[in-house]
């Protein structure tokens, strides 16, 4: 009887986990479909006429009608959306009217630069944000705690583009500590063989130490500027989670037994907020991918953000929609990954 009950409990747990997984996958698919519908709607709400962009302002009525038919704009809206999904399933995001090349190829060329900048910024922000939050929760009300709250406030209130311009003025124009905008100086930018698209790795693989140092000199300032944004969010949310967890009864009991505050914080409190930490890190990384638009523009960083900004000024609708879809898809997938990791690492969420 006990064996039958155990087997029944295991089967029930299996079906519950399978149902939760299926529900999560359906929710992810619906969210992605909603993003696709949103980007498709944006293309039709744009005041720019794609037919006139191709045919020209002085095109005849017959030419206008022919181009409109070739683009499929004379078909019903649902049929246009179906064709949009079909082309997207084959990796076709359209042709950029600015570069005259496939948008998918442009994004494959520019996305590694954004990934490199966002990842390095995330490492910087996560390390200092977690350390600062732990020290602030260890001694609440202290000087370090007040510093943590000040960093969080400044990180949320100071615009990224203003901080980037100020950093260029101070560290590039005045102190000459930074190599300035771009990823490399002109002496190396045309000689570097792009193997991975990541300038740090490619310059390291080139075997030229001067090129690698130049890549680091170009990278560190935008990393610090963008990393401060992640650092502010991580410090604020993790500090609040640690202080809330520290107020629970098991912490009071551990302190009554003589355990030190630092030991309790590192061995008991911090592991119990790992779900919150995973969510914060995922959201921060997604925010860095999205917030890199202004940073890449200020530092002339040839990533997706700068590509999107250039497309906006040129009214390049396919490039704008492709960039929006890429960043939005990353945001959705990172959220789904955070939920999955929280489910796997925190038994309280099961």
CSV table of C-alpha atoms in Angstrom, one decimal:
chain,number,residue,atom,x,y,z
A,1,UNK,CA,0.0,0.0,0.0
A,2,UNK,CA,2.8,2.4,0.9
A,3,UNK,CA,4.6,1.5,-2.4
A,4,UNK,CA,1.4,2.2,-4.4
A,5,UNK,CA,0.9,5.6,-2.6
A,6,UNK,CA,4.6,6.6,-3.3
A,7,UNK,CA,4.2,5.6,-7.0
A,8,UNK,CA,1.0,7.6,-7.2
A,9,UNK,CA,2.6,10.6,-5.6
A,10,UNK,CA,5.5,10.4,-8.0
A,11,UNK,CA,3.2,10.2,-11.0
A,12,UNK,CA,1.2,13.1,-9.8
A,13,UNK,CA,4.4,15.2,-9.3
A,14,UNK,CA,5.5,14.3,-12.8
A,15,UNK,CA,2.3,15.4,-14.3
A,16,UNK,CA,2.2,18.6,-12.3
A,17,UNK,CA,5.7,19.4,-13.5
A,18,UNK,CA,4.9,18.5,-17.0
A,19,UNK,CA,1.8,20.7,-16.9
A,20,UNK,CA,3.7,23.6,-15.5
A,21,UNK,CA,6.3,23.2,-18.3
A,22,UNK,CA,3.7,23.0,-21.0
A,23,UNK,CA,2.0,26.1,-19.5
A,24,UNK,CA,5.2,28.0,-19.5
A,25,UNK,CA,6.0,27.1,-23.1
A,26,UNK,CA,2.5,28.1,-24.2
A,27,UNK,CA,2.9,31.4,-22.4
A,28,UNK,CA,6.3,32.0,-24.0
A,29,UNK,CA,4.8,31.2,-27.5
A,30,UNK,CA,1.9,33.6,-26.9
A,31,UNK,CA,4.2,36.3,-25.7
A,32,UNK,CA,6.5,36.0,-28.8
A,33,UNK,CA,3.4,36.0,-31.0
A,34,UNK,CA,2.2,39.2,-29.3
A,35,UNK,CA,5.6,40.7,-29.9
A,36,UNK,CA,5.4,39.8,-33.6
A,37,UNK,CA,1.9,41.3,-33.8
A,38,UNK,CA,3.2,44.5,-32.2
A,39,UNK,CA,6.1,44.9,-34.5
A,40,UNK,CA,3.8,44.2,-37.5
A,41,UNK,CA,1.3,46.8,-36.3
A,42,UNK,CA,4.1,49.3,-35.9
A,43,UNK,CA,5.0,48.9,-39.6
A,44,UNK,CA,1.4,49.8,-40.6
A,45,UNK,CA,1.1,52.7,-38.1
A,46,UNK,CA,4.3,54.3,-39.4
A,47,UNK,CA,3.6,57.6,-41.2
A,48,UNK,CA,6.3,56.7,-43.7
A,49,UNK,CA,5.0,55.2,-46.9
A,50,UNK,CA,7.3,52.2,-47.9
A,51,UNK,CA,6.0,52.4,-51.5
A,52,UNK,CA,7.2,56.0,-51.9
A,53,UNK,CA,10.5,55.1,-50.3
A,54,UNK,CA,11.1,52.6,-53.0
A,55,UNK,CA,9.4,54.2,-56.0
A,56,UNK,CA,10.1,57.8,-55.2
A,57,UNK,CA,7.9,60.8,-54.6
A,58,UNK,CA,7.5,61.4,-58.4
A,59,UNK,CA,6.4,57.9,-59.3
A,60,UNK,CA,3.4,57.5,-61.6
A,61,UNK,CA,0.2,55.8,-60.4
A,62,UNK,CA,1.0,52.6,-62.3
A,63,UNK,CA,4.5,52.4,-60.8
A,64,UNK,CA,3.1,53.1,-57.4
A,65,UNK,CA,0.4,50.3,-57.8
A,66,UNK,CA,3.0,47.9,-59.1
A,67,UNK,CA,5.4,48.4,-56.2
A,68,UNK,CA,2.5,48.2,-53.7
A,69,UNK,CA,1.5,44.9,-55.3
A,70,UNK,CA,5.0,43.6,-55.1
A,71,UNK,CA,5.2,44.5,-51.4
A,72,UNK,CA,1.9,42.7,-50.8
A,73,UNK,CA,0.3,45.9,-49.3
A,74,UNK,CA,-2.8,45.4,-51.5
A,75,UNK,CA,-3.7,42.2,-49.7
A,76,UNK,CA,-5.9,41.9,-46.6
A,77,UNK,CA,-4.2,42.7,-43.3
A,78,UNK,CA,-4.4,39.1,-41.9
A,79,UNK,CA,-2.9,37.8,-45.1
A,80,UNK,CA,-0.1,40.3,-44.8
A,81,UNK,CA,0.5,39.2,-41.2
A,82,UNK,CA,0.7,35.6,-42.4
A,83,UNK,CA,3.2,36.4,-45.1
A,84,UNK,CA,5.2,38.3,-42.4
A,85,UNK,CA,5.3,35.2,-40.2
A,86,UNK,CA,6.2,33.0,-43.1
A,87,UNK,CA,9.1,35.2,-44.2
A,88,UNK,CA,10.2,35.5,-40.5
A,89,UNK,CA,10.2,31.7,-40.2
A,90,UNK,CA,12.7,31.6,-43.0
A,91,UNK,CA,14.9,34.2,-41.4
A,92,UNK,CA,13.8,37.0,-43.8
A,93,UNK,CA,13.5,40.3,-42.0
A,94,UNK,CA,13.4,42.3,-45.2
A,95,UNK,CA,15.9,44.5,-47.0
A,96,UNK,CA,17.3,47.5,-45.3
A,97,UNK,CA,16.7,50.6,-47.4
A,98,UNK,CA,19.7,52.3,-45.8
A,99,UNK,CA,22.4,49.6,-46.4
A,100,UNK,CA,20.6,47.8,-49.2
A,101,UNK,CA,21.4,44.5,-47.6
A,102,UNK,CA,19.2,41.9,-45.7
A,103,UNK,CA,18.3,43.1,-42.2
A,104,UNK,CA,19.2,39.7,-40.9
A,105,UNK,CA,22.7,40.0,-42.2
A,106,UNK,CA,23.1,43.5,-40.7
A,107,UNK,CA,21.9,42.2,-37.3
A,108,UNK,CA,24.3,39.3,-37.4
A,109,UNK,CA,27.1,41.7,-38.0
A,110,UNK,CA,26.1,44.2,-35.3
A,111,UNK,CA,24.7,42.0,-32.6
A,112,UNK,CA,28.0,40.6,-31.3
A,113,UNK,CA,29.2,44.2,-30.5
A,114,UNK,CA,26.0,44.7,-28.4
A,115,UNK,CA,26.5,41.3,-26.7
A,116,UNK,CA,30.1,42.2,-25.8
A,117,UNK,CA,29.2,45.6,-24.4
A,118,UNK,CA,26.2,44.3,-22.4
A,119,UNK,CA,28.0,41.2,-21.1
A,120,UNK,CA,31.1,43.1,-19.9
A,121,UNK,CA,28.8,45.8,-18.3
A,122,UNK,CA,26.7,43.0,-16.7
A,123,UNK,CA,29.8,41.4,-15.1
A,124,UNK,CA,30.9,44.8,-13.8
A,125,UNK,CA,27.5,45.7,-12.5
A,126,UNK,CA,26.7,42.3,-11.0
A,127,UNK,CA,30.0,42.0,-9.1
A,128,UNK,CA,30.0,45.5,-7.5
A,129,UNK,CA,26.2,45.5,-7.1
A,130,UNK,CA,26.1,42.2,-5.2
A,131,UNK,CA,29.1,43.1,-3.0
A,132,UNK,CA,27.6,46.5,-2.2
A,133,UNK,CA,24.2,45.0,-1.4
A,134,UNK,CA,25.8,42.4,0.9
A,135,UNK,CA,27.8,45.0,2.8
A,136,UNK,CA,24.8,47.3,3.1
A,137,UNK,CA,22.6,44.4,4.5
A,138,UNK,CA,25.4,43.4,6.8
A,139,UNK,CA,25.4,46.8,8.5
A,140,UNK,CA,22.1,48.6,7.8
A,141,UNK,CA,22.2,52.3,8.5
A,142,UNK,CA,26.0,52.5,8.2
A,143,UNK,CA,28.0,54.7,5.8
A,144,UNK,CA,28.2,51.8,3.3
A,145,UNK,CA,24.4,51.4,3.4
A,146,UNK,CA,23.9,55.1,2.8
A,147,UNK,CA,26.4,54.8,-0.1
A,148,UNK,CA,24.5,51.9,-1.6
A,149,UNK,CA,21.2,53.9,-1.5
A,150,UNK,CA,23.0,56.9,-3.1
A,151,UNK,CA,24.4,54.7,-5.9
A,152,UNK,CA,21.0,53.3,-6.5
A,153,UNK,CA,19.4,56.7,-6.6
A,154,UNK,CA,22.0,58.1,-9.0
A,155,UNK,CA,21.9,55.1,-11.2
A,156,UNK,CA,18.2,55.5,-11.8
A,157,UNK,CA,18.1,59.3,-12.0
A,158,UNK,CA,21.2,60.2,-14.1
A,159,UNK,CA,20.6,59.7,-17.8
A,160,UNK,CA,22.9,57.3,-19.5
A,161,UNK,CA,23.7,59.5,-22.5
A,162,UNK,CA,24.6,62.5,-20.2
A,163,UNK,CA,26.9,60.2,-18.1
A,164,UNK,CA,28.5,59.0,-21.3
A,165,UNK,CA,29.1,62.4,-22.6
A,166,UNK,CA,30.5,63.5,-19.2
A,167,UNK,CA,32.8,60.5,-19.2
A,168,UNK,CA,34.1,61.2,-22.6
A,169,UNK,CA,34.8,64.8,-21.7
A,170,UNK,CA,36.7,63.9,-18.5
A,171,UNK,CA,38.4,60.6,-19.3
A,172,UNK,CA,39.0,61.0,-23.0
A,173,UNK,CA,39.4,64.8,-23.7
A,174,UNK,CA,40.9,65.9,-20.4
A,175,UNK,CA,42.7,63.0,-18.7
A,176,UNK,CA,43.3,60.8,-21.8
A,177,UNK,CA,42.6,57.6,-19.9
A,178,UNK,CA,40.2,56.3,-22.5
A,179,UNK,CA,40.8,55.7,-26.2
A,180,UNK,CA,37.6,57.4,-27.1
A,181,UNK,CA,34.6,56.3,-29.3
A,182,UNK,CA,34.6,53.2,-31.4
A,183,UNK,CA,35.9,49.7,-30.8
A,184,UNK,CA,39.4,50.2,-32.1
A,185,UNK,CA,41.7,52.9,-33.5
A,186,UNK,CA,41.8,53.3,-37.3
A,187,UNK,CA,45.3,51.7,-37.4
A,188,UNK,CA,43.8,48.3,-36.3
A,189,UNK,CA,40.1,48.4,-37.2
A,190,UNK,CA,40.7,47.5,-40.9
A,191,UNK,CA,43.4,44.9,-40.1
A,192,UNK,CA,41.6,42.9,-37.5
A,193,UNK,CA,40.2,39.6,-38.8
A,194,UNK,CA,36.7,39.2,-37.4
A,195,UNK,CA,36.4,35.6,-36.2
A,196,UNK,CA,33.8,35.9,-33.4
A,197,UNK,CA,32.6,39.4,-33.8
A,198,UNK,CA,33.8,40.1,-30.2
A,199,UNK,CA,36.7,42.6,-30.5
A,200,UNK,CA,38.3,41.5,-27.2
A,201,UNK,CA,38.5,37.9,-28.3
A,202,UNK,CA,39.4,38.7,-31.9
A,203,UNK,CA,42.2,41.0,-30.8
A,204,UNK,CA,43.5,38.5,-28.3
A,205,UNK,CA,43.5,35.7,-31.0
A,206,UNK,CA,45.4,38.1,-33.4
A,207,UNK,CA,48.5,37.8,-31.2
A,208,UNK,CA,49.0,41.5,-31.2
A,209,UNK,CA,49.1,42.7,-27.5
A,210,UNK,CA,48.9,46.4,-28.6
A,211,UNK,CA,45.7,45.7,-30.4
A,212,UNK,CA,44.2,44.0,-27.4
A,213,UNK,CA,45.2,46.8,-25.1
A,214,UNK,CA,43.7,49.3,-27.5
A,215,UNK,CA,40.4,47.3,-27.5
A,216,UNK,CA,40.4,47.3,-23.7
A,217,UNK,CA,41.1,51.1,-23.7
A,218,UNK,CA,38.0,51.6,-26.0
A,219,UNK,CA,35.8,49.3,-24.0
A,220,UNK,CA,36.2,50.1,-20.4
A,221,UNK,CA,34.5,53.5,-20.3
A,222,UNK,CA,31.2,52.5,-22.0
A,223,UNK,CA,31.3,49.3,-19.8
A,224,UNK,CA,31.5,51.4,-16.7
A,225,UNK,CA,28.8,53.9,-17.8
A,226,UNK,CA,26.4,51.1,-18.8
A,227,UNK,CA,27.4,48.9,-15.9
A,228,UNK,CA,26.4,51.6,-13.4
A,229,UNK,CA,22.8,51.3,-14.6
A,230,UNK,CA,22.9,47.5,-13.8
A,231,UNK,CA,24.7,48.1,-10.6
A,232,UNK,CA,22.1,50.5,-9.3
A,233,UNK,CA,19.2,48.1,-10.0
A,234,UNK,CA,21.0,45.0,-8.5
A,235,UNK,CA,22.1,46.9,-5.4
A,236,UNK,CA,18.7,48.3,-4.7
A,237,UNK,CA,16.6,45.2,-5.2
A,238,UNK,CA,19.1,42.7,-3.6
A,239,UNK,CA,19.6,45.0,-0.6
A,240,UNK,CA,15.8,45.1,-0.1
A,241,UNK,CA,15.5,41.3,-0.4
A,242,UNK,CA,18.3,40.7,2.0
A,243,UNK,CA,16.9,43.0,4.6
A,244,UNK,CA,13.4,41.5,4.3
A,245,UNK,CA,14.8,38.0,4.7
A,246,UNK,CA,17.0,39.1,7.6
A,247,UNK,CA,13.8,40.0,9.5
A,248,UNK,CA,12.5,36.5,9.6
A,249,UNK,CA,12.3,34.3,12.7
A,250,UNK,CA,15.0,31.8,11.7
A,251,UNK,CA,17.5,34.6,11.6
A,252,UNK,CA,16.5,35.8,15.0
A,253,UNK,CA,16.9,32.2,16.3
A,254,UNK,CA,20.3,31.9,14.7
A,255,UNK,CA,21.5,35.1,16.3
A,256,UNK,CA,20.2,34.0,19.7
A,257,UNK,CA,22.3,30.9,19.4
A,258,UNK,CA,25.4,33.0,18.9
A,259,UNK,CA,25.9,33.0,15.2
A,260,UNK,CA,27.6,36.1,13.8
A,261,UNK,CA,25.7,38.4,11.5
A,262,UNK,CA,28.1,37.9,8.6
A,263,UNK,CA,27.9,34.1,8.9
A,264,UNK,CA,24.1,34.2,8.9
A,265,UNK,CA,24.0,36.6,6.0
A,266,UNK,CA,26.3,34.5,3.8
A,267,UNK,CA,25.3,31.0,4.7
A,268,UNK,CA,21.5,31.4,5.4
A,269,UNK,CA,20.1,34.6,4.1
A,270,UNK,CA,21.9,35.0,0.8
A,271,UNK,CA,21.1,31.5,-0.5
A,272,UNK,CA,17.4,32.1,0.3
A,273,UNK,CA,17.2,35.1,-2.0
A,274,UNK,CA,18.8,33.4,-5.0
A,275,UNK,CA,15.4,33.4,-6.8
A,276,UNK,CA,15.2,37.1,-6.5
A,277,UNK,CA,18.9,37.5,-7.5
A,278,UNK,CA,18.4,35.4,-10.6
A,279,UNK,CA,15.4,37.5,-11.7
A,280,UNK,CA,17.2,40.7,-11.0
A,281,UNK,CA,20.3,39.6,-13.0
A,282,UNK,CA,18.2,38.5,-16.0
A,283,UNK,CA,16.1,41.7,-16.0
A,284,UNK,CA,19.3,43.8,-15.6
A,285,UNK,CA,20.9,42.0,-18.6
A,286,UNK,CA,17.8,42.5,-20.7
A,287,UNK,CA,17.8,46.2,-19.7
A,288,UNK,CA,21.4,46.5,-20.7
A,289,UNK,CA,20.6,45.1,-24.2
A,290,UNK,CA,17.8,47.6,-24.5
A,291,UNK,CA,19.6,50.5,-22.9
A,292,UNK,CA,22.7,50.1,-25.1
A,293,UNK,CA,20.9,52.2,-27.7
A,294,UNK,CA,21.9,55.5,-26.2
A,295,UNK,CA,25.3,54.2,-25.0
A,296,UNK,CA,26.3,52.9,-28.4
A,297,UNK,CA,25.2,56.2,-30.0
A,298,UNK,CA,27.3,58.3,-27.6
A,299,UNK,CA,30.4,56.1,-28.0
A,300,UNK,CA,30.0,55.3,-31.7
A,301,UNK,CA,29.8,51.6,-30.8
A,302,UNK,CA,28.8,49.7,-33.9
A,303,UNK,CA,26.1,47.5,-32.3
A,304,UNK,CA,22.4,47.0,-32.7
A,305,UNK,CA,21.6,50.1,-30.8
A,306,UNK,CA,23.5,52.4,-33.1
A,307,UNK,CA,22.1,50.5,-36.1
A,308,UNK,CA,18.6,51.1,-34.8
A,309,UNK,CA,19.3,54.8,-34.2
A,310,UNK,CA,20.6,55.3,-37.7
A,311,UNK,CA,17.6,53.4,-39.1
A,312,UNK,CA,15.2,55.7,-37.1
A,313,UNK,CA,16.8,58.9,-38.6
A,314,UNK,CA,16.6,57.4,-42.1
A,315,UNK,CA,13.0,56.0,-41.6
A,316,UNK,CA,14.3,52.6,-42.5
A,317,UNK,CA,11.2,50.6,-41.4
A,318,UNK,CA,12.5,47.0,-42.0
A,319,UNK,CA,15.7,47.7,-40.0
A,320,UNK,CA,13.7,49.3,-37.2
A,321,UNK,CA,11.3,46.4,-36.9
A,322,UNK,CA,14.1,43.8,-37.1
A,323,UNK,CA,16.1,45.5,-34.4
A,324,UNK,CA,13.0,45.9,-32.2
A,325,UNK,CA,12.1,42.2,-32.7
A,326,UNK,CA,15.6,41.1,-31.8
A,327,UNK,CA,15.8,43.1,-28.6
A,328,UNK,CA,12.2,42.3,-27.6
A,329,UNK,CA,12.8,38.6,-28.2
A,330,UNK,CA,16.0,38.6,-26.1
A,331,UNK,CA,14.0,40.3,-23.3
A,332,UNK,CA,11.3,37.6,-23.4
A,333,UNK,CA,13.7,34.7,-23.5
A,334,UNK,CA,15.8,36.1,-20.7
A,335,UNK,CA,12.6,36.4,-18.5
A,336,UNK,CA,11.7,32.8,-19.4
A,337,UNK,CA,15.2,31.6,-18.6
A,338,UNK,CA,15.1,33.4,-15.2
A,339,UNK,CA,11.8,31.7,-14.4
A,340,UNK,CA,13.2,28.3,-15.3
A,341,UNK,CA,16.4,28.8,-13.3
A,342,UNK,CA,14.4,30.0,-10.3
A,343,UNK,CA,12.2,26.9,-10.5
A,344,UNK,CA,15.2,24.6,-10.7
A,345,UNK,CA,17.2,26.2,-7.9
A,346,UNK,CA,14.6,27.2,-5.4
A,347,UNK,CA,12.4,24.3,-4.1
A,348,UNK,CA,9.9,26.9,-2.6
A,349,UNK,CA,8.7,27.8,-6.1
A,350,UNK,CA,7.8,24.1,-7.0
